[in-house]
């Protein structure tokens, strides 16, 4: 398999040397016999591109994505937003109704609460990077299915690679489940048992906490989230 990948990289580098910046979709599919995501990543993610260019390429892919049924019901795919050089990254679950309408992450009531937390941490919203695990709104505000999380994970992975944050705060069980490696069943994970602990994703500390939507219904747990935020701040110093 390694030999095949090397062969693909050689072909892509050859076309890049000739001055091509894009390849036809059917050409890439003929190389891998399936989705072109992994090859596209190899092609685009080289050190000659700055983070802004890499994020622009990634967001374009997200906006055109049709890999799962959520693309049929969404109004707008929701890319991440914020500081491309952020030290602190927030990862939520999936866009809600307001996010689906506006095409921006965390703009509803839960978003206002998240913004309040960010400001209490002595940041501005534009200082950090905010994104979701799944980029399209699940119908009826249900949790994303494990298959949808797995399908979308490549986008989140690339966001983290581009931003390269010092600390990630995972908001809710979907983001935490994903960054912990998607082991076991999502329904068996309880954020109340995981918050207060720190784990690592590719050597980046991840601080799990409650999703802001949960805090809107359970205001007493805001103090626990503030404890988690303080842990993130300690790791940023």
Short mmCIF file of N, CA and C in Angstrom, two decimals, residues 1-84:
data_model
loop_
_atom_site.label_atom_id
_atom_site.label_comp_id
_atom_site.label_asym_id
_atom_site.label_seq_id
_atom_site.Cartn_x
_atom_site.Cartn_y
_atom_site.Cartn_z
N UNK A 1 0.84 -1.22 0.00
CA UNK A 1 0.00 0.00 0.00
C UNK A 1 0.86 1.25 0.00
N UNK A 2 1.98 1.22 0.77
CA UNK A 2 2.87 2.37 0.80
C UNK A 2 3.42 2.71 -0.57
N UNK A 3 3.69 1.67 -1.34
CA UNK A 3 4.22 1.90 -2.68
C UNK A 3 3.21 2.60 -3.57
N UNK A 4 1.91 2.22 -3.41
CA UNK A 4 0.86 2.84 -4.20
C UNK A 4 0.73 4.32 -3.85
N UNK A 5 0.76 4.66 -2.57
CA UNK A 5 0.66 6.05 -2.15
C UNK A 5 1.82 6.86 -2.70
N UNK A 6 3.05 6.30 -2.63
CA UNK A 6 4.22 6.98 -3.18
C UNK A 6 4.02 7.28 -4.66
N UNK A 7 3.42 6.31 -5.36
CA UNK A 7 3.18 6.48 -6.79
C UNK A 7 2.20 7.63 -7.03
N UNK A 8 1.16 7.70 -6.21
CA UNK A 8 0.17 8.78 -6.34
C UNK A 8 0.81 10.13 -6.09
N UNK A 9 1.62 10.21 -5.05
CA UNK A 9 2.29 11.47 -4.72
C UNK A 9 3.20 11.91 -5.86
N UNK A 10 3.91 10.95 -6.46
CA UNK A 10 4.79 11.28 -7.59
C UNK A 10 3.98 11.89 -8.74
N UNK A 11 2.82 11.29 -9.04
CA UNK A 11 1.97 11.80 -10.12
C UNK A 11 1.50 13.22 -9.82
N UNK A 12 1.05 13.44 -8.58
CA UNK A 12 0.54 14.76 -8.20
C UNK A 12 1.66 15.80 -8.23
N UNK A 13 2.83 15.44 -7.76
CA UNK A 13 3.96 16.37 -7.80
C UNK A 13 4.37 16.70 -9.22
N UNK A 14 4.24 15.72 -10.10
CA UNK A 14 4.56 15.94 -11.51
C UNK A 14 3.63 16.99 -12.11
N UNK A 15 2.33 16.82 -11.88
CA UNK A 15 1.37 17.79 -12.41
C UNK A 15 1.53 19.16 -11.76
N UNK A 16 1.89 19.17 -10.48
CA UNK A 16 2.11 20.44 -9.80
C UNK A 16 3.29 21.17 -10.41
N UNK A 17 4.37 20.43 -10.75
CA UNK A 17 5.54 21.02 -11.38
C UNK A 17 5.19 21.65 -12.72
N UNK A 18 4.22 21.04 -13.42
CA UNK A 18 3.79 21.58 -14.71
C UNK A 18 2.94 22.84 -14.56
N UNK A 19 2.57 23.17 -13.33
CA UNK A 19 1.81 24.39 -13.10
C UNK A 19 0.34 24.19 -12.82
N UNK A 20 -0.11 22.93 -12.74
CA UNK A 20 -1.52 22.67 -12.44
C UNK A 20 -1.79 22.94 -10.96
N UNK A 21 -2.88 23.65 -10.67
CA UNK A 21 -3.28 23.89 -9.28
C UNK A 21 -4.50 23.06 -8.90
N UNK A 22 -5.16 22.47 -9.87
CA UNK A 22 -6.30 21.59 -9.62
C UNK A 22 -6.24 20.43 -10.60
N UNK A 23 -6.82 19.32 -10.23
CA UNK A 23 -6.94 18.17 -11.13
C UNK A 23 -8.41 17.81 -11.26
N UNK A 24 -8.82 17.30 -12.40
CA UNK A 24 -10.23 16.91 -12.57
C UNK A 24 -10.64 15.87 -11.54
N UNK A 25 -11.87 15.99 -11.07
CA UNK A 25 -12.38 15.06 -10.05
C UNK A 25 -12.28 13.61 -10.52
N UNK A 26 -12.65 13.35 -11.76
CA UNK A 26 -12.64 11.96 -12.23
C UNK A 26 -11.22 11.40 -12.35
N UNK A 27 -10.23 12.30 -12.55
CA UNK A 27 -8.84 11.84 -12.62
C UNK A 27 -8.38 11.37 -11.24
N UNK A 28 -8.69 12.17 -10.20
CA UNK A 28 -8.28 11.79 -8.85
C UNK A 28 -8.99 10.52 -8.42
N UNK A 29 -10.29 10.42 -8.74
CA UNK A 29 -11.04 9.22 -8.37
C UNK A 29 -10.48 7.98 -9.04
N UNK A 30 -9.97 8.16 -10.26
CA UNK A 30 -9.39 7.00 -10.94
C UNK A 30 -8.12 6.52 -10.26
N UNK A 31 -7.46 7.42 -9.51
CA UNK A 31 -6.24 7.03 -8.81
C UNK A 31 -6.55 6.21 -7.57
N UNK A 32 -7.60 6.57 -6.88
CA UNK A 32 -7.87 5.92 -5.60
C UNK A 32 -9.11 5.03 -5.62
N UNK A 33 -9.94 5.17 -6.64
CA UNK A 33 -11.11 4.31 -6.77
C UNK A 33 -12.20 4.63 -5.77
N UNK A 34 -12.11 5.77 -5.12
CA UNK A 34 -13.13 6.16 -4.15
C UNK A 34 -13.01 7.65 -3.91
N UNK A 35 -13.47 8.14 -2.73
CA UNK A 35 -13.43 9.56 -2.42
C UNK A 35 -12.01 10.09 -2.56
N UNK A 36 -11.90 11.32 -3.07
CA UNK A 36 -10.58 11.89 -3.33
C UNK A 36 -10.05 12.67 -2.14
N UNK A 37 -10.69 12.57 -0.99
CA UNK A 37 -10.31 13.44 0.13
C UNK A 37 -8.87 13.24 0.54
N UNK A 38 -8.44 12.00 0.74
CA UNK A 38 -7.09 11.78 1.25
C UNK A 38 -6.04 12.22 0.24
N UNK A 39 -6.30 11.99 -1.04
CA UNK A 39 -5.35 12.41 -2.06
C UNK A 39 -5.35 13.93 -2.17
N UNK A 40 -6.54 14.53 -2.11
CA UNK A 40 -6.63 15.98 -2.17
C UNK A 40 -5.84 16.59 -1.03
N UNK A 41 -5.90 15.97 0.14
CA UNK A 41 -5.16 16.47 1.30
C UNK A 41 -3.66 16.41 1.04
N UNK A 42 -3.20 15.29 0.47
CA UNK A 42 -1.78 15.16 0.16
C UNK A 42 -1.34 16.22 -0.83
N UNK A 43 -2.22 16.50 -1.78
CA UNK A 43 -1.87 17.43 -2.85
C UNK A 43 -1.80 18.86 -2.34
N UNK A 44 -2.79 19.23 -1.50
CA UNK A 44 -2.88 20.62 -1.09
C UNK A 44 -2.01 20.95 0.12
N UNK A 45 -1.83 20.01 1.03
CA UNK A 45 -1.22 20.34 2.31
C UNK A 45 0.30 20.25 2.23
N UNK A 46 0.91 21.20 1.54
CA UNK A 46 2.36 21.23 1.48
C UNK A 46 2.86 22.51 2.14
N UNK A 47 4.14 22.51 2.50
CA UNK A 47 4.68 23.59 3.31
C UNK A 47 4.77 24.91 2.55
N UNK A 48 4.59 24.89 1.21
CA UNK A 48 4.69 26.13 0.46
C UNK A 48 3.44 26.98 0.59
N UNK A 49 2.35 26.43 1.14
CA UNK A 49 1.11 27.17 1.28
C UNK A 49 1.00 27.69 2.71
N UNK A 50 0.57 28.94 2.86
CA UNK A 50 0.39 29.49 4.19
C UNK A 50 -0.94 29.01 4.78
N UNK A 51 -1.13 29.16 6.10
CA UNK A 51 -2.36 28.68 6.72
C UNK A 51 -3.63 29.25 6.13
N UNK A 52 -3.60 30.53 5.73
CA UNK A 52 -4.79 31.15 5.14
C UNK A 52 -5.19 30.45 3.85
N UNK A 53 -4.21 30.12 3.01
CA UNK A 53 -4.49 29.43 1.75
C UNK A 53 -5.01 28.02 2.01
N UNK A 54 -4.40 27.33 2.97
CA UNK A 54 -4.84 25.98 3.29
C UNK A 54 -6.27 25.98 3.82
N UNK A 55 -6.60 26.97 4.66
CA UNK A 55 -7.95 27.05 5.20
C UNK A 55 -8.95 27.42 4.11
N UNK A 56 -8.56 28.26 3.19
CA UNK A 56 -9.44 28.62 2.08
C UNK A 56 -9.76 27.39 1.23
N UNK A 57 -8.76 26.57 0.98
CA UNK A 57 -8.97 25.34 0.22
C UNK A 57 -9.90 24.40 0.97
N UNK A 58 -9.66 24.25 2.27
CA UNK A 58 -10.47 23.37 3.09
C UNK A 58 -11.92 23.84 3.14
N UNK A 59 -12.14 25.12 3.36
CA UNK A 59 -13.50 25.64 3.45
C UNK A 59 -14.26 25.50 2.13
N UNK A 60 -13.53 25.62 1.04
CA UNK A 60 -14.16 25.41 -0.26
C UNK A 60 -14.64 23.97 -0.40
N UNK A 61 -13.84 23.02 0.08
CA UNK A 61 -14.24 21.61 0.05
C UNK A 61 -15.47 21.37 0.92
N UNK A 62 -15.47 21.99 2.11
CA UNK A 62 -16.60 21.81 3.02
C UNK A 62 -17.89 22.33 2.38
N UNK A 63 -17.81 23.49 1.75
CA UNK A 63 -19.00 24.09 1.15
C UNK A 63 -19.53 23.28 -0.02
N UNK A 64 -18.66 22.50 -0.66
CA UNK A 64 -19.09 21.69 -1.80
C UNK A 64 -19.36 20.24 -1.42
N UNK A 65 -19.21 19.91 -0.15
CA UNK A 65 -19.26 18.50 0.28
C UNK A 65 -20.65 17.90 0.12
N UNK A 66 -20.68 16.70 -0.39
CA UNK A 66 -21.93 15.93 -0.56
C UNK A 66 -21.72 14.49 -0.09
N UNK A 67 -20.85 14.31 0.89
CA UNK A 67 -20.44 12.96 1.27
C UNK A 67 -21.44 12.22 2.15
N UNK A 68 -22.36 12.93 2.78
CA UNK A 68 -23.34 12.25 3.61
C UNK A 68 -24.72 12.87 3.42
N UNK A 69 -25.78 12.20 3.87
CA UNK A 69 -27.15 12.70 3.64
C UNK A 69 -27.44 14.06 4.26
N UNK A 70 -26.64 14.50 5.22
CA UNK A 70 -26.89 15.82 5.82
C UNK A 70 -26.79 16.93 4.77
N UNK A 71 -26.03 16.69 3.72
CA UNK A 71 -25.89 17.71 2.68
C UNK A 71 -27.21 17.94 1.93
N UNK A 72 -28.12 16.98 2.01
CA UNK A 72 -29.40 17.10 1.31
C UNK A 72 -30.40 17.97 2.06
N UNK A 73 -30.24 18.07 3.38
CA UNK A 73 -31.21 18.82 4.19
C UNK A 73 -30.68 20.15 4.70
N UNK A 74 -29.38 20.36 4.62
CA UNK A 74 -28.80 21.61 5.14
C UNK A 74 -29.21 22.79 4.26
N UNK A 75 -29.18 23.97 4.87
CA UNK A 75 -29.30 25.19 4.09
C UNK A 75 -27.91 25.73 3.76
N UNK A 76 -27.04 25.69 4.74
CA UNK A 76 -25.66 26.14 4.54
C UNK A 76 -24.70 25.25 5.31
N UNK A 77 -23.64 24.77 4.69
CA UNK A 77 -22.57 24.13 5.48
C UNK A 77 -21.91 25.20 6.33
N UNK A 78 -21.41 24.79 7.48
CA UNK A 78 -20.85 25.77 8.42
C UNK A 78 -19.36 25.49 8.64
N UNK A 79 -18.54 26.35 8.11
CA UNK A 79 -17.09 26.24 8.32
C UNK A 79 -16.73 26.89 9.65
N UNK A 80 -15.52 26.59 10.13
CA UNK A 80 -15.03 27.24 11.32
C UNK A 80 -14.69 28.69 11.05
N UNK A 81 -14.52 29.47 12.12
CA UNK A 81 -14.13 30.87 11.93
C UNK A 81 -13.32 31.33 13.13
N UNK A 82 -12.53 32.38 12.90
CA UNK A 82 -11.73 32.94 13.97
C UNK A 82 -10.30 33.18 13.53
N UNK A 83 -9.42 33.24 14.50
CA UNK A 83 -8.02 33.54 14.28
C UNK A 83 -7.29 32.31 13.75
N UNK A 84 -6.70 32.44 12.58
CA UNK A 84 -6.00 31.33 11.96
C UNK A 84 -4.76 30.92 12.75
#
